[in-house]
CSV table of C-alpha atoms and ligand atoms in Angstrom, one decimal:
chain,number,residue,atom,x,y,z
A,17,MET,CA,13.7,-11.1,-28.1
A,18,THR,CA,12.1,-13.6,-25.6
A,19,ASP,CA,12.5,-13.4,-21.9
A,20,PRO,CA,12.1,-16.9,-20.5
A,21,ARG,CA,11.1,-15.6,-17.1
A,22,PRO,CA,7.5,-14.5,-16.7
A,23,LEU,CA,6.9,-10.8,-16.0
A,24,LEU,CA,5.3,-10.4,-12.6
A,25,MET,CA,2.5,-7.8,-13.0
A,26,ILE,CA,0.3,-8.6,-10.1
A,27,PRO,CA,-0.5,-6.0,-7.3
A,28,GLY,CA,2.4,-7.3,-5.3
A,29,PRO,CA,4.9,-9.0,-5.2
A,30,ILE,CA,6.2,-7.0,-8.2
A,31,GLU,CA,9.3,-6.8,-10.3
A,32,ILE,CA,12.2,-5.3,-8.4
A,33,SER,CA,15.1,-3.1,-9.6
A,34,PRO,CA,18.5,-4.8,-10.2
A,35,ALA,CA,20.1,-2.7,-7.5
A,36,VAL,CA,17.5,-3.8,-4.9
A,37,GLN,CA,18.0,-7.4,-6.0
A,38,ALA,CA,21.7,-7.1,-5.6
A,39,ALA,CA,21.5,-5.6,-2.2
A,40,TYR,CA,19.2,-8.4,-1.1
A,41,SER,CA,21.3,-11.2,-2.6
A,42,VAL,CA,24.1,-11.4,-0.1
A,43,PRO,CA,24.9,-13.8,2.7
A,44,PRO,CA,22.7,-12.7,5.7
A,45,PRO,CA,24.4,-10.2,7.9
A,46,SER,CA,24.0,-10.3,11.7
A,47,HIS,CA,21.4,-8.0,13.2
A,48,THR,CA,24.3,-6.3,15.0
A,49,ALA,CA,26.7,-6.1,12.1
A,50,PRO,CA,27.9,-2.5,11.5
A,51,ASP,CA,26.6,-2.4,7.9
A,52,LEU,CA,23.2,-3.7,9.0
A,53,ILE,CA,23.0,-1.1,11.8
A,54,GLU,CA,23.9,1.6,9.3
A,55,ALA,CA,21.3,0.4,6.8
A,56,PHE,CA,18.6,0.1,9.5
A,57,GLY,CA,19.2,3.6,10.7
A,58,THR,CA,19.3,4.9,7.2
A,59,CYS,CA,16.0,3.2,6.4
A,60,LEU,CA,14.3,4.9,9.3
A,61,GLU,CA,15.5,8.3,8.2
A,62,ARG,CA,14.5,7.6,4.6
A,63,MET,CA,11.1,6.3,5.6
A,64,ARG,CA,10.3,9.7,7.2
A,65,ARG,CA,11.2,11.4,3.9
A,66,VAL,CA,9.2,9.0,1.7
A,67,TRP,CA,6.2,9.2,4.1
A,68,ARG,CA,6.6,13.0,4.2
A,69,ALA,CA,6.4,12.8,8.0
A,70,GLU,CA,7.5,15.1,10.7
A,71,ALA,CA,10.8,14.6,12.5
A,72,SER,CA,8.8,13.7,15.6
A,73,ALA,CA,7.0,10.8,13.8
A,74,GLN,CA,8.4,7.4,14.5
A,75,PRO,CA,9.0,4.8,11.8
A,76,PHE,CA,8.7,1.1,12.6
A,77,LEU,CA,10.0,-1.6,10.4
A,78,PHE,CA,9.8,-5.4,11.2
A,79,ALA,CA,9.5,-8.8,9.7
A,80,GLY,CA,6.0,-9.3,8.5
A,81,GLY,CA,3.5,-8.2,5.8
A,82,GLY,CA,0.8,-5.6,5.3
A,83,THR,CA,-1.5,-7.5,7.6
A,84,ALA,CA,1.0,-7.4,10.4
A,85,ALA,CA,1.4,-3.7,9.9
A,86,MET,CA,-2.4,-3.2,10.1
A,87,GLU,CA,-2.4,-5.3,13.3
A,88,MET,CA,0.4,-3.3,14.8
A,89,ALA,CA,-1.5,-0.1,14.3
A,90,ALA,CA,-4.8,-1.6,15.6
A,91,VAL,CA,-3.4,-3.3,18.8
A,92,ASN,CA,-1.4,-0.2,19.9
A,93,LEU,CA,-4.2,2.3,19.3
A,94,LEU,CA,-7.4,0.5,20.2
A,95,GLU,CA,-8.4,-0.7,23.7
A,96,PRO,CA,-11.3,-3.1,24.1
A,97,GLY,CA,-14.6,-1.3,24.0
A,98,GLU,CA,-13.2,1.8,22.2
A,99,ARG,CA,-14.9,3.1,19.1
A,100,ALA,CA,-13.5,3.1,15.6
A,101,LEU,CA,-14.9,4.0,12.2
A,102,VAL,CA,-13.8,2.1,9.1
A,103,VAL,CA,-14.2,3.7,5.7
A,104,ALA,CA,-14.7,0.6,3.6
A,105,THR,CA,-13.8,0.4,-0.1
A,106,GLY,CA,-13.1,-3.4,-0.5
A,107,TYR,CA,-11.5,-6.6,0.8
A,108,PHE,CA,-8.8,-5.0,2.8
A,109,SER,CA,-11.0,-2.5,4.6
A,110,ASP,CA,-13.2,-5.5,5.5
A,111,ARG,CA,-10.1,-7.3,6.9
A,112,MET,CA,-9.5,-4.1,9.0
A,113,VAL,CA,-13.1,-4.3,10.4
A,114,GLU,CA,-12.7,-8.0,11.3
A,115,MET,CA,-9.3,-7.2,13.0
A,116,LEU,CA,-10.8,-4.4,15.1
A,117,ARG,CA,-13.8,-6.5,16.1
A,118,ARG,CA,-11.5,-9.3,17.3
A,119,LEU,CA,-9.8,-6.7,19.5
A,120,GLY,CA,-13.1,-6.0,21.1
A,121,ALA,CA,-13.5,-2.5,19.6
A,122,GLU,CA,-16.9,-1.1,18.8
A,123,VAL,CA,-16.6,-0.7,15.0
A,124,GLU,CA,-18.9,1.3,12.7
A,125,VAL,CA,-18.5,1.0,8.9
A,126,VAL,CA,-19.2,3.5,6.3
A,127,ARG,CA,-19.2,1.9,2.8
A,128,ALA,CA,-20.1,2.5,-0.8
A,129,ALA,CA,-21.0,0.1,-3.6
A,130,VAL,CA,-18.2,-2.0,-5.1
A,131,GLY,CA,-16.0,0.3,-7.2
A,132,ASP,CA,-17.1,3.4,-5.4
A,133,ALA,CA,-15.9,5.2,-2.2
A,134,PRO,CA,-17.8,7.1,0.5
A,135,SER,CA,-17.6,10.8,0.1
A,136,PRO,CA,-15.9,12.9,2.8
A,137,ALA,CA,-19.4,14.3,3.7
A,138,GLU,CA,-20.6,10.7,4.2
A,139,VAL,CA,-17.6,10.0,6.4
A,140,ALA,CA,-18.1,13.2,8.4
A,141,GLU,CA,-21.7,12.2,9.0
A,142,ALA,CA,-20.8,8.6,10.1
A,143,LEU,CA,-18.1,10.0,12.4
A,144,ALA,CA,-20.5,12.4,14.0
A,145,ALA,CA,-23.1,9.7,14.4
A,146,LEU,CA,-20.6,7.3,16.0
A,147,GLY,CA,-19.4,10.3,18.2
A,148,ARG,CA,-22.9,10.7,19.6
A,149,ARG,CA,-22.5,7.2,21.2
A,150,GLY,CA,-19.3,8.3,22.9
A,151,PRO,CA,-15.7,9.2,22.2
A,152,VAL,CA,-14.3,7.8,18.9
A,153,LYS,CA,-10.7,6.7,19.1
A,154,ALA,CA,-9.7,6.2,15.4
A,155,LEU,CA,-10.7,6.3,11.8
A,156,PHE,CA,-9.3,3.7,9.4
A,157,ALA,CA,-9.2,3.9,5.6
A,158,THR,CA,-7.5,2.1,2.8
A,159,HIS,CA,-5.5,4.5,0.5
A,160,VAL,CA,-5.8,2.1,-2.4
A,161,ASP,CA,-8.0,-1.0,-2.0
A,162,THR,CA,-6.2,-3.7,-4.0
A,163,SER,CA,-9.4,-5.7,-4.4
A,164,THR,CA,-11.3,-2.9,-6.3
A,165,GLY,CA,-8.5,-0.6,-7.5
A,166,VAL,CA,-10.3,2.2,-5.7
A,167,LEU,CA,-8.1,5.2,-4.7
A,168,LEU,CA,-9.3,7.3,-1.7
A,169,ASP,CA,-8.2,10.8,-1.1
A,170,PRO,CA,-6.8,10.6,2.5
A,171,GLU,CA,-6.4,14.4,2.9
A,172,PRO,CA,-10.0,15.3,3.7
A,173,LEU,CA,-10.4,12.2,5.9
A,174,ALA,CA,-7.2,13.0,7.9
A,175,GLY,CA,-8.6,16.6,8.3
A,176,LEU,CA,-12.0,15.4,9.5
A,177,ALA,CA,-10.4,13.1,12.0
A,178,ARG,CA,-8.1,15.8,13.3
A,179,GLU,CA,-11.0,18.2,13.8
A,180,ALA,CA,-12.9,15.6,15.7
A,181,GLY,CA,-9.9,14.6,17.9
A,182,VAL,CA,-9.8,11.2,16.3
A,183,LEU,CA,-6.7,9.4,15.2
A,184,SER,CA,-6.5,8.6,11.5
A,185,VAL,CA,-4.9,5.4,10.2
A,186,PHE,CA,-4.3,4.8,6.5
A,187,ASP,CA,-3.5,1.4,4.9
A,188,GLY,CA,-1.1,2.3,2.2
A,189,VAL,CA,0.0,-1.2,1.4
A,190,CYS,CA,-0.8,-0.8,-2.3
A,191,ALA,CA,-0.1,2.9,-2.4
A,192,THR,CA,2.9,4.1,-0.3
A,193,ALA,CA,5.5,5.5,-2.7
A,194,GLY,CA,3.2,5.2,-5.6
A,195,GLU,CA,0.4,7.6,-4.7
A,196,ARG,CA,0.8,11.0,-3.2
A,197,PHE,CA,0.7,11.0,0.6
A,198,GLU,CA,1.7,13.9,2.8
A,199,MET,CA,1.7,12.6,6.4
A,200,ALA,CA,2.8,15.8,8.1
A,201,GLU,CA,0.9,18.3,6.0
A,202,TRP,CA,-2.4,16.3,6.1
A,203,GLY,CA,-2.0,15.5,9.8
A,204,ALA,CA,-2.4,11.7,9.4
A,205,ASP,CA,-1.5,9.6,12.4
A,206,VAL,CA,-0.4,6.2,11.0
A,207,TYR,CA,0.5,5.3,7.4
A,208,LEU,CA,1.4,1.7,7.0
A,209,THR,CA,2.6,-0.6,4.2
A,210,ALA,CA,4.5,-3.8,3.3
A,211,SER,CA,7.7,-4.2,1.3
A,212,GLN,CA,6.3,-6.1,-1.7
A,213,LYS,CA,4.0,-3.5,-3.2
A,214,ALA,CA,4.8,0.1,-4.4
A,215,LEU,CA,7.9,0.3,-2.3
A,216,GLY,CA,9.4,-2.2,-4.8
A,217,LEU,CA,11.1,-4.9,-2.6
A,218,PRO,CA,10.6,-8.6,-2.1
A,219,PRO,CA,7.9,-9.5,0.4
A,220,GLY,CA,8.8,-9.8,4.1
A,221,LEU,CA,8.8,-6.4,5.8
A,222,ALA,CA,6.0,-4.6,7.5
A,223,LEU,CA,6.5,-0.8,7.7
A,224,LEU,CA,4.6,2.0,9.3
A,225,VAL,CA,5.2,5.6,10.6
A,226,ALA,CA,3.3,6.7,13.7
A,227,SER,CA,2.7,10.3,14.6
A,228,GLU,CA,3.5,11.7,18.1
A,229,ARG,CA,-0.2,11.6,18.9
A,230,ALA,CA,-0.4,7.9,17.9
A,231,LEU,CA,2.6,7.2,20.2
A,232,GLU,CA,0.9,9.1,23.0
A,233,ALA,CA,-2.2,7.0,22.6
A,234,ARG,CA,-0.1,3.9,23.2
A,235,ALA,CA,1.7,5.5,26.1
A,236,GLY,CA,-1.6,6.5,27.8
A,237,ARG,CA,-3.2,3.1,27.4
A,238,ARG,CA,-5.2,1.8,30.4
A,239,ALA,CA,-5.9,-1.7,29.2
A,240,ALA,CA,-3.3,-4.5,29.3
A,241,ALA,CA,-0.3,-4.1,27.0
A,242,PRO,CA,-0.8,-5.2,23.4
A,243,PRO,CA,0.6,-8.5,22.1
A,244,MET,CA,4.3,-8.4,22.7
A,245,ALA,CA,5.6,-8.9,19.1
A,246,LEU,CA,3.6,-5.9,17.9
A,247,ASP,CA,4.0,-3.6,21.0
A,248,TRP,CA,5.4,-0.2,20.2
A,249,HIS,CA,6.9,-0.1,23.7
A,250,GLU,CA,9.0,-3.1,22.9
A,251,TRP,CA,10.1,-1.8,19.5
A,252,LEU,CA,10.7,1.9,20.3
A,253,PRO,CA,14.0,1.5,22.1
A,254,ILE,CA,15.2,-0.8,19.3
A,255,HIS,CA,14.3,1.7,16.6
A,256,ARG,CA,15.8,4.6,18.5
A,257,ALA,CA,19.1,2.6,19.0
A,258,TYR,CA,19.3,1.8,15.3
A,259,GLU,CA,18.7,5.4,14.4
A,260,GLU,CA,21.6,6.3,16.8
A,261,ARG,CA,23.6,3.6,15.1
A,262,ARG,CA,23.8,1.4,18.2
A,263,PRO,CA,23.3,-2.4,18.1
A,264,SER,CA,20.1,-3.5,19.7
A,265,TYR,CA,17.8,-6.6,19.9
A,266,PHE,CA,14.2,-7.4,20.5
A,267,SER,CA,13.2,-9.7,17.7
A,268,THR,CA,15.5,-10.5,14.7
A,269,PRO,CA,15.0,-8.2,11.8
A,270,ALA,CA,14.9,-9.5,8.2
A,271,THR,CA,18.4,-8.4,7.7
A,272,ASN,CA,18.7,-9.0,3.9
A,273,LEU,CA,15.5,-7.0,3.4
A,274,VAL,CA,16.8,-4.2,5.5
A,275,LEU,CA,19.8,-3.9,3.3
A,276,ALA,CA,17.6,-4.0,0.2
A,277,LEU,CA,15.2,-1.4,1.7
A,278,ALA,CA,18.0,1.1,2.2
A,279,VAL,CA,18.7,0.8,-1.5
A,280,GLY,CA,15.1,0.9,-2.6
A,281,LEU,CA,14.3,4.0,-0.5
A,282,GLU,CA,17.4,5.6,-1.9
A,283,GLU,CA,16.2,5.0,-5.5
A,284,ILE,CA,12.8,6.5,-4.6
A,285,LEU,CA,14.3,9.6,-3.0
A,286,ALA,CA,16.9,10.0,-5.7
A,287,ALA,CA,14.1,10.6,-8.2
A,288,GLY,CA,12.2,12.7,-5.7
A,289,MET,CA,8.7,12.1,-4.4
A,290,GLU,CA,7.0,14.3,-6.9
A,291,ALA,CA,8.7,12.5,-9.8
A,292,ARG,CA,7.9,9.1,-8.2
A,293,TRP,CA,4.2,9.9,-7.9
A,294,GLU,CA,4.2,11.4,-11.4
A,295,VAL,CA,5.7,8.3,-13.1
A,296,HIS,CA,3.0,6.2,-11.5
A,297,ARG,CA,0.3,8.6,-12.6
A,298,THR,CA,1.6,8.8,-16.2
A,299,ALA,CA,1.9,5.0,-16.5
A,300,ALA,CA,-1.6,4.6,-15.1
A,301,GLU,CA,-3.1,7.1,-17.5
A,302,ARG,CA,-1.5,5.6,-20.5
A,303,LEU,CA,-2.5,2.1,-19.4
A,304,ARG,CA,-6.1,3.3,-18.9
A,305,THR,CA,-6.2,4.5,-22.5
A,306,ALA,CA,-4.7,1.2,-23.6
A,307,TRP,CA,-7.3,-0.8,-21.7
A,308,ALA,CA,-10.1,1.3,-23.2
A,309,GLU,CA,-8.7,0.6,-26.7
A,310,LEU,CA,-8.9,-3.1,-25.8
A,311,GLY,CA,-12.5,-2.8,-24.8
A,312,LEU,CA,-11.8,-3.2,-21.1
A,313,LYS,CA,-13.8,-1.3,-18.4
A,314,ALA,CA,-12.5,-0.5,-15.0
A,315,VAL,CA,-14.1,-1.6,-11.7
A,316,PRO,CA,-13.7,1.9,-10.1
A,317,VAL,CA,-16.9,3.7,-11.2
A,318,ARG,CA,-15.3,7.1,-11.9
A,319,PRO,CA,-11.9,8.0,-13.3
A,320,GLU,CA,-10.8,9.9,-10.2
A,321,LEU,CA,-11.4,6.8,-8.1
A,322,ALA,CA,-9.0,4.7,-10.2
A,323,ALA,CA,-5.7,3.9,-8.5
A,324,HIS,CA,-2.4,4.7,-10.1
A,325,THR,CA,-0.8,1.5,-8.8
A,326,LEU,CA,-3.0,-1.1,-10.3
A,327,SER,CA,-5.9,-1.6,-12.7
A,328,ALA,CA,-9.0,-3.6,-11.8
A,329,LEU,CA,-10.6,-4.6,-15.2
A,330,ARG,CA,-13.9,-6.2,-15.9
A,331,PHE,CA,-13.8,-9.2,-18.3
A,332,PRO,CA,-15.6,-8.2,-21.6
A,333,GLU,CA,-18.8,-10.1,-22.3
A,334,GLY,CA,-18.1,-13.7,-23.3
A,335,VAL,CA,-14.7,-13.7,-21.6
A,336,ASP,CA,-14.2,-15.4,-18.2
A,337,ALA,CA,-11.4,-15.9,-15.7
A,338,ALA,CA,-9.6,-18.2,-18.1
A,339,LEU,CA,-8.2,-15.0,-19.6
A,340,VAL,CA,-5.8,-14.8,-16.7
A,341,GLY,CA,-4.3,-18.2,-17.7
A,342,ARG,CA,-4.1,-17.1,-21.3
A,343,ILE,CA,-2.2,-14.0,-20.3
A,344,ALA,CA,0.2,-16.1,-18.2
A,345,ALA,CA,0.7,-18.5,-21.1
A,346,LEU,CA,2.0,-15.4,-23.0
A,347,GLY,CA,4.6,-14.8,-20.3
A,348,VAL,CA,2.9,-12.1,-18.1
A,349,VAL,CA,1.5,-12.9,-14.7
A,350,VAL,CA,-1.6,-10.9,-13.8
A,351,ALA,CA,-4.0,-11.5,-10.9
A,352,GLY,CA,-7.6,-12.7,-10.8
A,353,GLY,CA,-10.4,-11.1,-8.8
A,354,LEU,CA,-10.3,-10.8,-5.1
A,355,HIS,CA,-13.4,-8.9,-4.0
A,356,PRO,CA,-16.0,-11.6,-3.1
A,357,ALA,CA,-18.9,-9.8,-4.7
A,358,ILE,CA,-17.4,-9.6,-8.2
A,359,LYS,CA,-14.5,-12.2,-7.9
A,360,SER,CA,-15.2,-14.0,-11.2
A,361,GLU,CA,-16.0,-10.8,-13.2
A,362,TYR,CA,-12.7,-9.0,-13.3
A,363,PHE,CA,-8.9,-9.3,-13.2
A,364,ARG,CA,-6.1,-7.1,-11.8
A,365,VAL,CA,-2.9,-5.8,-13.3
A,366,GLY,CA,-0.3,-4.2,-11.0
A,367,HIS,CA,1.7,-1.3,-12.2
A,368,MET,CA,3.9,0.0,-9.5
A,369,GLY,CA,7.6,0.3,-8.6
A,370,TYR,CA,10.3,-0.7,-11.0
A,371,ALA,CA,7.9,-1.7,-13.9
A,372,VAL,CA,6.5,1.8,-14.3
A,373,THR,CA,10.0,3.0,-15.0
A,374,ARG,CA,10.4,0.3,-17.8
A,375,PRO,CA,8.3,1.1,-20.9
A,376,GLU,CA,9.1,-2.3,-22.3
A,377,MET,CA,7.5,-4.0,-19.3
A,378,LEU,CA,4.3,-2.1,-19.7
A,379,ALA,CA,4.3,-2.8,-23.5
A,380,ARG,CA,4.9,-6.5,-22.9
A,381,THR,CA,1.9,-6.5,-20.5
A,382,VAL,CA,-0.4,-4.7,-22.9
A,383,ARG,CA,0.7,-6.9,-25.8
A,384,ALA,CA,-0.1,-10.1,-23.8
A,385,VAL,CA,-3.5,-8.8,-22.7
A,386,ALA,CA,-4.3,-7.8,-26.3
A,387,ARG,CA,-3.3,-11.2,-27.7
A,388,ALA,CA,-5.1,-13.1,-24.9
A,389,LEU,CA,-8.3,-11.1,-25.7
A,390,GLU,CA,-7.9,-11.9,-29.4
A,391,ASP,CA,-7.4,-15.6,-28.5
A,392,ALA,CA,-10.6,-15.4,-26.4
A,393,GLY,CA,-12.5,-14.1,-29.3
A,394,ARG,CA,-12.9,-10.5,-28.1
A,395,PRO,CA,-10.2,-8.6,-29.9
A,396,GLY,CA,-9.7,-4.9,-29.2
A,397,ASP,CA,-7.5,-2.5,-31.1
A,398,GLY,CA,-4.1,-3.8,-30.1
A,399,PRO,CA,-2.0,-1.4,-32.2
A,400,ALA,CA,-4.0,1.6,-30.7
A,401,ALA,CA,-3.5,0.2,-27.2
A,402,LEU,CA,0.3,0.0,-27.7
A,403,ALA,CA,0.4,3.4,-29.2
A,404,ALA,CA,-1.4,4.8,-26.1
A,405,LEU,CA,1.7,3.8,-24.1
A,406,GLU,CA,3.8,6.2,-26.1
A,407,THR,CA,1.7,9.3,-25.4
A,408,THR,CA,0.3,11.0,-22.4
A,409,ALA,CA,-3.5,10.7,-22.4
A,410,ALA,CA,-5.4,14.0,-22.3
A,411,ALA,CA,-5.9,14.9,-18.7
A,412,GLY,CA,-9.3,14.3,-17.1
B,314,PLP,C1,-1.7,-6.6,0.1
B,314,PLP,C2,-2.5,-5.7,1.0
B,314,PLP,C3,-2.6,-6.0,2.3
B,314,PLP,C4,-2.0,-7.2,3.0
B,314,PLP,O1,-0.7,-7.3,2.9
B,314,PLP,P1,0.0,-8.7,3.1
B,314,PLP,O2,1.5,-8.4,3.0
B,314,PLP,O3,-0.4,-9.6,2.1
B,314,PLP,O4,-0.3,-9.1,4.5
B,314,PLP,C5,-3.3,-5.1,3.1
B,314,PLP,N1,-3.9,-4.0,2.6
B,314,PLP,C6,-3.8,-3.7,1.3
B,314,PLP,C7,-4.4,-2.4,0.8
B,314,PLP,C8,-3.1,-4.5,0.4
B,314,PLP,O5,-3.0,-4.2,-0.9
């Protein structure tokens, strides 16, 4: 059985479900068409449920990517000269630092070695140190850093921020709907993502949910208004209108993607959030065992730091980035390195969304990686790696 189309196993864009693809693949509706209004309103309601947010939290959804969602959070919350702490775990946290500096914020960074993450105690210390210089406005952290495959636990960080009266913002671009996140229970203020990662859609949408506190920070702003296209004050009436099923216009939404999102979120919620997180966790654990059978070591330095949405894997000795091309030649697209410090030393395999519900996709991926390693002269135990996909690895 050969599939002529390569399997897309990078950390986004990813394989999407047939139902999502069908919803997307229609002639573009108007942004004021009744079915579009219904889908938009439904998306906002479903976002609150997927984000596990309070009824008072406000979802935003607009044409853009993860970077635009990061920027929307930054420009609405930070005024020039205000202080922010970034918990840095890789390439995307560094992008956040640069973004905040461009806004004129005073940014402090707490970072760990590549593959590691600062502990909550280190973050608390950094927050306290920054607080001695004056009030701190916000703490930013990346839930899963896609460049290192490092997973952070947002719960203690959101708690620390809350205690200190600081807003907490989590970049969930490679995590949302794939890793546990409890926005209301943990007291997080912004959780943002893009459509093409664990949400399981084509690229093109930026999504975030903002807490009441975050909205109040924008409302109480003293500096000039943020750039218009990202300003919550422009977008709030539009989102409220859609949720009340009224037509509205500020900037044209990506209408086909909105239709697809309503279906994608429905699929996620039909399984239930616990089941959705669990299927990612199980797939990740099985793959982790498979990679070990193939002699591959992970970039995250401890198992509990390894994301459930992607694997960042070091090339074995004697193997270089040509491995990625060998895997592609076998019909599976994986990604090369991204973190500048180790870029040529590792590769990345995405395992989120539709693919983690399709054992044959995971098997095809492991088979291709196993064969490519063999071709590169570093064979692992291919049969054992494939067998690992059939059984749940021992916990811990
Ligand atoms: C992919 C990614 C981004 C950037 O998203 P784009 O849609 O490419 O702009 C930001 N943060 C994280 C953690 C990501 O994985």
